[in-house]
């Protein structure tokens, strides 16, 4: 099937590469010529496991190409994915002007049949606007189209794996034709008819639910899923605070809660809070949508407030251990908003760095992949590894639980530090053995 993907950010690039990998002929389109030039030359603007391999292989096989010309991508496509960004406006609402713009351009070019699929995270009822925009601006009387919503649930750092092995595929459609087209598009994934680029032996296709809904329900499912997960994290963080006061261990508590199948154990890791380009933005947007429709979603506002307060919690723990922070060197292990990605958008580490710098501390950080952060936080020094971070530091804060931080030579770290204090912001280190080696270690809720 011929597929066009408008927008080659995280969502668009993963969608394009994975659909090519399962056998479709895909053209990725982006307005930024330098980005397209990088992709055409075999480079990737982002780091995502397996993505480079997929992009290269499918470009070589001719199933994947990139262009900055929307007409080239759209003209022969049966399915057109809109994957442009929806940045937050100061009000918290999503800016949908890029979505509208992409739709208008599609309308001015598409002259056959196309199923236009919204994959960017958008507020409920965007699909209706898409359809209206197509109706108003379509330039070809012979053009036929369906509008659909197919939210993505891929995690950064796991995007290729999540795309090829989803729990569910949600198809928000208005017509049988759109359902048929999208079922055919995803058939190789649903039926496990592709060679998995990740696992030698894998359960491709097993247990995937294809849920066909109306447009609005599909749109809501996306925002509701992310908001629920964010709420779960804030719940665990509140529990962690309570654990500290009453002398309980959050790791045991969430284990006990999570083994109830109705609750589940994922997204209950307490720590310095959630970040990334999705949860903070989606939560705000969802609250905004609810309020616009007269529904008071203060439950989510509270989840957001709890998350924002995690930085103050970190500062308090540091002050408790170090007294004054002014003039002290504090090291940050990990800068990305989570392991497996170089993405620093709304990363808790950077918010912490800014607060520490404002308090007069000297802040040094390192990350295996997120290295281009200097301009985001003026004053934050980036060094090559944890051993450099440790040099002269009075405290280390583990902000991102990269596996390599667990394998550090802690004896070497200790000799370099001015004072061997570790704040494990993700409860990821072996606190007991670190304490046995002479470190002062503080975790979250333990
Ligand atoms: C999230 C969702 O998990 C995806 O399903 C969704 O498709 C995506 O947003 C999106 O809307 O595009 P992502 O932002 O990549 O994916 O990251 P997550 O793995 O969900 O982690 C988000 C944040 O929560 C990270 O900062 C992570 O450190 C934090 N987190 C996660 C916790 O603090 N505790 C946990 O138990 C889990």
XYZ file of C-alpha atoms and ligand atoms in Angstrom:
483
model
C 0.000 0.000 0.000
C 1.247 3.527 -0.768
C 1.561 5.585 2.392
C 2.449 9.241 2.978
C 3.610 10.453 6.384
C 3.435 14.215 6.898
C 5.912 15.236 9.606
C 9.065 13.265 10.391
C 9.426 13.916 14.122
C 9.470 11.048 16.618
C 5.999 9.819 15.721
C 6.241 10.347 11.963
C 9.667 8.837 11.489
C 8.873 5.736 13.526
C 5.539 5.325 11.712
C 7.196 5.699 8.303
C 10.084 3.318 9.048
C 7.922 0.632 10.658
C 5.267 0.693 7.927
C 8.034 0.345 5.323
C 9.532 -2.512 7.357
C 6.257 -4.473 7.213
C 6.121 -4.092 3.435
C 4.429 -0.807 2.535
C 5.782 1.822 0.201
C 6.235 4.952 2.313
C 7.191 8.562 1.614
C 8.001 10.709 4.637
C 7.454 14.430 4.110
C 8.792 17.288 6.190
C 8.778 21.047 5.704
C 12.278 21.474 7.077
C 14.615 20.944 4.108
C 17.707 20.367 6.298
C 15.913 17.557 8.122
C 14.929 15.943 4.834
C 18.493 16.329 3.532
C 19.835 14.588 6.666
C 17.371 11.732 6.218
C 18.091 11.413 2.511
C 21.805 11.205 3.315
C 21.130 8.327 5.716
C 21.360 10.364 8.933
C 18.769 10.474 11.709
C 17.723 13.644 13.523
C 16.862 11.623 16.663
C 18.212 8.645 18.574
C 15.826 5.735 18.858
C 16.880 2.091 19.191
C 16.569 0.082 15.923
C 15.340 3.107 13.978
C 18.579 3.798 12.080
C 18.734 0.164 10.965
C 15.112 0.225 9.771
C 15.463 3.522 7.935
C 18.650 2.459 6.139
C 17.371 -0.983 5.184
C 14.097 0.320 3.802
C 15.696 3.216 1.944
C 18.074 0.778 0.281
C 15.200 -1.533 -0.644
C 13.314 1.438 -2.127
C 10.306 1.130 0.205
C 11.122 4.302 2.130
C 12.014 7.765 0.872
C 11.856 11.347 2.093
C 10.809 14.602 0.483
C 10.033 18.189 1.391
C 7.425 18.359 -1.357
C 3.975 17.564 -0.043
C 2.650 16.889 -3.558
C 5.220 14.136 -4.124
C 4.209 12.371 -0.917
C 0.449 12.744 -1.142
C -0.406 12.258 -4.818
C -0.406 8.432 -4.974
C -0.975 7.657 -1.324
C -3.927 5.553 -0.192
C -3.194 6.363 3.433
C -1.933 9.769 4.534
C -0.753 10.076 8.135
C -0.688 13.496 9.738
C 2.136 13.399 12.293
C 2.921 17.102 12.655
C 3.577 18.609 16.050
C 0.888 20.058 18.304
C 2.876 22.273 20.689
C 1.194 23.719 23.774
C -0.078 27.296 23.691
C 0.437 29.403 26.826
C -3.125 28.437 27.865
C -2.199 24.722 27.882
C -4.332 24.127 24.779
C -2.698 22.347 21.851
C -1.739 24.538 18.894
C -3.504 22.829 16.003
C -2.436 25.258 13.301
C 0.138 22.777 11.946
C -2.542 20.102 11.713
C -4.868 22.472 9.864
C -2.105 23.597 7.568
C -1.158 20.001 6.692
C -4.825 19.159 6.022
C -5.297 22.166 3.746
C -2.265 21.194 1.714
C -3.508 17.627 1.410
C -6.881 18.982 0.276
C -5.246 21.058 -2.426
C -3.362 18.073 -3.881
C -5.241 14.784 -3.270
C -7.165 13.865 -6.399
C -8.005 10.192 -5.905
C -9.018 8.183 -2.839
C -7.126 8.701 0.407
C -7.708 7.800 4.026
C -6.384 10.737 6.015
C -5.271 9.562 9.408
C -4.616 11.787 12.380
C -1.747 10.332 14.425
C -0.542 13.422 16.277
C -2.017 13.680 19.770
C -4.960 16.033 19.394
C -7.965 17.170 21.384
C -11.223 15.337 20.950
C -13.215 16.560 17.914
C -10.133 17.396 15.835
C -11.266 14.707 13.376
C -14.429 16.673 12.732
C -12.350 19.755 11.931
C -10.164 17.697 9.634
C -13.179 16.542 7.679
C -14.593 20.037 7.475
C -11.246 21.404 6.304
C -11.045 18.731 3.592
C -14.609 19.547 2.483
C -13.886 23.266 2.265
C -10.467 23.200 0.635
C -10.534 20.112 -1.590
C -9.626 21.296 -5.094
C -10.533 18.178 -7.052
C -14.188 17.160 -7.476
C -13.067 13.572 -8.129
C -11.193 13.416 -4.782
C -12.632 10.947 -2.291
C -11.464 10.677 1.266
C -12.097 9.294 4.693
C -10.869 10.853 7.884
C -9.635 8.588 10.695
C -7.952 8.774 14.066
C -5.247 6.235 14.868
C -3.487 7.344 18.046
C -0.010 6.071 18.734
C 0.967 4.578 22.060
C 4.688 4.193 21.464
C 7.164 5.096 24.182
C 10.356 6.915 23.323
C 13.291 4.549 23.546
C 10.892 1.671 22.800
C 9.120 3.197 19.826
C 10.007 0.608 17.187
C 9.253 -2.259 19.534
C 5.943 -0.717 20.629
C 4.923 -0.010 17.045
C 5.572 -3.556 15.874
C 4.297 -5.233 19.062
C 1.404 -3.079 20.258
C -1.062 -4.062 22.985
C -3.820 -2.522 20.918
C -4.435 -0.677 17.684
C -7.205 1.879 17.922
C -8.966 2.805 14.703
C -11.347 5.727 14.983
C -13.359 5.695 11.748
C -16.616 6.872 10.240
C -16.909 4.473 7.310
C -16.453 0.771 6.564
C -14.046 1.728 3.820
C -11.695 3.498 6.235
C -11.834 0.504 8.574
C -11.042 -1.869 5.698
C -8.093 0.223 4.509
C -6.585 0.568 7.972
C -7.089 -3.089 8.835
C -5.248 -3.974 5.633
C -2.466 -1.520 6.486
C -1.898 -3.084 9.899
C -2.587 -6.703 8.865
C 1.119 -7.712 8.792
C 1.484 -6.556 12.416
C -1.798 -8.021 13.640
C -1.155 -11.353 11.926
C 2.565 -11.433 12.767
C 3.468 -11.477 9.052
C 6.825 -9.696 9.213
C 10.357 -10.564 10.152
C 10.901 -9.003 13.530
C 13.986 -6.769 13.455
C 14.266 -6.823 17.256
C 13.732 -10.340 18.569
C 15.116 -13.571 17.223
C 12.053 -15.443 18.339
C 9.072 -13.369 19.100
C 5.386 -13.416 19.582
C 4.601 -10.951 16.797
C 0.882 -10.607 16.313
C -0.123 -12.373 19.521
C -2.640 -10.753 21.805
C -3.073 -7.544 19.791
C -6.505 -6.018 20.131
C -7.824 -4.050 17.199
C -10.439 -1.702 18.573
C -12.641 0.081 16.064
C -14.367 3.167 17.441
C -15.892 6.447 16.385
C -13.492 9.352 15.815
C -14.046 11.139 19.120
C -13.582 8.013 21.235
C -10.273 7.230 19.522
C -9.072 10.763 20.158
C -10.076 10.566 23.818
C -8.388 7.184 24.320
C -4.991 8.724 23.637
C -5.265 11.639 26.065
C -7.011 9.497 28.648
C -4.285 6.823 28.532
C -1.423 9.263 29.023
C -3.259 11.156 31.750
C -4.028 7.935 33.604
C -0.386 6.830 33.501
C 0.784 10.245 34.706
C -1.777 10.075 37.509
C -0.478 6.635 38.491
C 3.064 8.021 38.790
C 1.899 10.950 40.921
C 0.005 8.516 43.127
C 3.179 6.473 43.652
C 5.091 9.677 44.420
C 2.579 10.703 47.085
C 2.796 7.222 48.569
C 6.591 7.556 48.594
C 6.329 10.735 50.645
C 4.074 8.955 53.112
C 6.436 5.954 53.248
C 9.290 8.236 54.266
C 7.327 9.706 57.117
C 6.034 6.416 58.516
C 9.178 4.364 57.868
C 7.768 2.129 55.116
C 9.447 1.162 51.824
C 7.739 2.385 48.631
C 9.304 -0.463 46.622
C 7.507 -3.004 48.793
C 4.300 -1.015 48.821
C 4.059 -0.699 45.021
C 4.997 -4.361 44.637
C 2.072 -5.225 46.875
C -0.282 -2.915 45.029
C 0.891 -3.816 41.550
C 0.445 -7.559 41.940
C -3.301 -6.942 41.980
C -4.131 -7.507 38.301
C -6.738 -4.775 38.447
C -3.992 -2.257 39.228
C -0.873 -3.628 37.533
C 2.712 -2.914 38.506
C 3.872 -0.614 35.723
C 4.112 3.173 36.089
C 4.281 2.964 39.853
C 7.994 3.767 40.190
C 8.370 6.675 42.560
C 11.060 9.248 41.906
C 11.725 12.777 40.758
C 8.638 12.796 38.557
C 7.601 12.357 34.967
C 8.834 14.449 32.069
C 9.055 14.143 28.311
C 7.183 15.658 25.441
C 3.949 13.811 26.173
C 2.750 13.497 29.770
C 3.198 17.126 30.894
C 1.756 18.508 27.659
C -1.065 15.984 27.320
C -2.198 16.349 30.916
C -2.459 20.128 30.524
C -4.270 19.814 27.222
C -6.685 17.202 28.593
C -7.600 19.330 31.615
C -8.131 22.230 29.251
C -10.400 20.213 26.938
C -12.435 18.913 29.873
C -12.923 22.405 31.261
C -13.883 23.762 27.881
C -16.653 21.183 27.829
C -17.740 22.046 31.355
C -16.110 19.079 33.123
C -13.962 19.850 36.169
C -10.947 17.523 35.899
C -9.254 18.763 39.076
C -8.108 15.173 39.685
C -5.597 15.652 36.871
C -4.621 19.145 37.984
C -3.598 17.624 41.293
C -1.529 14.928 39.542
C 0.254 17.738 37.715
C 0.820 19.763 40.895
C 2.288 16.718 42.658
C 4.666 16.166 39.763
C 5.846 19.753 39.721
C 6.515 19.594 43.478
C 9.014 16.735 43.039
C 11.811 19.207 42.300
C 11.289 20.946 45.634
C 11.411 17.534 47.304
C 14.859 16.956 45.733
C 16.086 20.340 46.927
C 14.857 19.634 50.447
C 16.681 16.313 50.577
C 19.862 17.969 49.370
C 19.621 20.793 51.883
C 19.031 18.251 54.634
C 22.283 16.511 53.687
C 24.467 19.475 52.677
C 22.967 22.408 54.597
C 23.717 25.272 52.166
C 23.922 24.624 48.435
C 25.603 27.876 47.438
C 29.071 27.324 45.997
C 28.816 23.529 46.241
C 29.404 21.277 43.264
C 26.448 18.993 42.566
C 26.622 16.267 39.914
C 23.705 15.001 37.849
C 23.801 11.446 36.522
C 21.441 11.388 33.547
C 19.794 14.323 31.807
C 17.325 12.712 29.398
C 13.735 12.543 30.680
C 14.099 8.764 30.867
C 16.628 6.112 29.765
C 16.800 4.932 26.166
C 16.394 8.361 24.597
C 18.337 11.576 24.028
C 15.180 13.637 24.568
C 15.441 16.336 27.218
C 12.027 17.922 26.745
C 10.560 18.662 30.205
C 13.281 16.453 31.698
C 13.171 16.638 35.521
C 17.010 16.717 35.519
C 17.028 20.056 33.742
C 14.439 21.585 36.062
C 16.557 20.420 39.004
C 19.693 21.870 37.388
C 18.001 25.259 36.951
C 16.882 25.318 40.586
C 20.330 24.349 41.857
C 21.996 27.016 39.715
C 19.510 29.590 41.009
C 20.560 28.589 44.528
C 24.193 29.300 43.631
C 25.416 25.713 43.273
C 27.855 24.618 40.581
C 26.072 21.996 38.504
C 27.761 19.364 36.343
C 25.964 16.658 34.421
C 26.442 13.734 32.100
C 24.238 11.520 29.965
C 25.076 8.670 27.607
C 22.958 10.173 24.805
C 21.508 13.549 25.791
C 24.582 15.686 25.351
C 23.191 18.733 23.535
C 21.697 20.399 26.580
C 24.076 23.269 27.274
C 21.936 25.911 25.567
C 18.816 24.733 27.437
C 20.354 25.400 30.826
C 22.953 28.168 30.760
C 25.530 27.473 33.447
C 25.145 23.697 33.450
C 28.442 22.031 32.498
C 28.267 18.804 30.565
C 31.150 16.372 31.007
C 31.947 13.082 29.360
C 31.150 10.587 32.104
C 30.131 9.941 35.695
C 33.751 9.952 36.881
C 34.171 13.520 35.633
C 30.889 14.472 37.257
C 32.091 13.046 40.559
C 35.313 15.091 40.613
C 35.037 17.432 43.621
C 31.267 16.888 43.937
C 29.526 17.161 47.288
C 26.513 15.232 46.013
C 25.462 13.134 43.044
C 21.825 12.939 41.996
C 20.716 10.028 39.839
C 18.125 11.667 37.591
C 17.843 9.106 34.780
C 18.121 5.389 35.472
C 20.403 4.442 32.565
C 21.549 0.828 33.171
C 25.213 1.867 32.775
C 25.001 3.950 35.956
C 24.358 0.761 37.921
C 27.624 -0.686 36.620
C 29.877 2.226 37.651
C 33.121 1.714 39.525
C 31.763 3.217 42.737
C 35.087 2.965 44.586
C 36.583 5.222 41.897
C 33.602 7.594 42.152
C 34.036 7.805 45.921
C 37.703 8.747 45.746
C 36.828 11.619 43.409
C 33.987 13.081 45.426
C 34.461 15.771 48.025
C 31.684 14.189 50.056
C 30.220 10.771 49.145
C 26.522 11.636 49.146
C 24.145 10.115 46.605
C 20.535 11.023 46.045
C 19.025 8.163 44.059
C 16.162 10.003 42.364
C 14.869 6.848 40.657
C 15.450 4.187 43.329
C 17.601 2.422 40.764
C 20.900 1.886 42.599
C 21.851 -0.798 45.076
C 21.656 1.447 48.126
C 22.640 -1.260 50.604
C 25.920 -2.105 48.886
C 26.691 1.595 48.328
C 26.159 2.253 52.019
C 28.421 -0.693 52.823
C 31.099 0.984 50.657
C 30.911 4.172 52.698
C 28.427 6.278 50.745
C 25.652 8.223 52.350
C 22.638 7.303 50.205
C 19.142 8.720 50.151
C 16.405 7.324 47.926
C 12.788 8.267 47.350
C 10.269 6.767 49.759
C 12.662 4.255 51.261
C 4.389 8.135 26.894
C 3.448 6.919 26.934
O 3.983 5.932 27.824
C 3.255 6.321 25.546
O 2.314 5.261 25.603
C 2.752 7.414 24.602
O 2.594 6.932 23.284
C 3.737 8.566 24.585
O 3.877 9.076 25.939
C 3.220 9.631 23.665
O 2.172 10.213 23.965
O 3.782 9.809 22.588
P 7.025 8.499 26.779
O 6.723 9.948 26.971
O 7.957 8.076 25.717
O 5.670 7.682 26.494
O 7.619 7.988 28.138
P 7.184 7.018 29.336
O 7.960 5.765 29.249
O 5.736 6.901 29.442
O 7.744 7.867 30.569
C 7.251 9.182 30.826
C 7.866 9.745 32.069
O 7.368 9.090 33.223
C 9.391 9.608 32.164
O 9.947 10.814 32.629
C 9.614 8.494 33.160
O 10.830 8.605 33.851
C 8.427 8.718 34.092
N 8.023 7.505 34.833
C 7.554 6.431 34.166
C 8.081 7.514 36.233
O 8.485 8.505 36.858
N 7.669 6.388 36.905
C 7.198 5.296 36.252
O 6.823 4.313 36.946
C 7.148 5.307 34.864
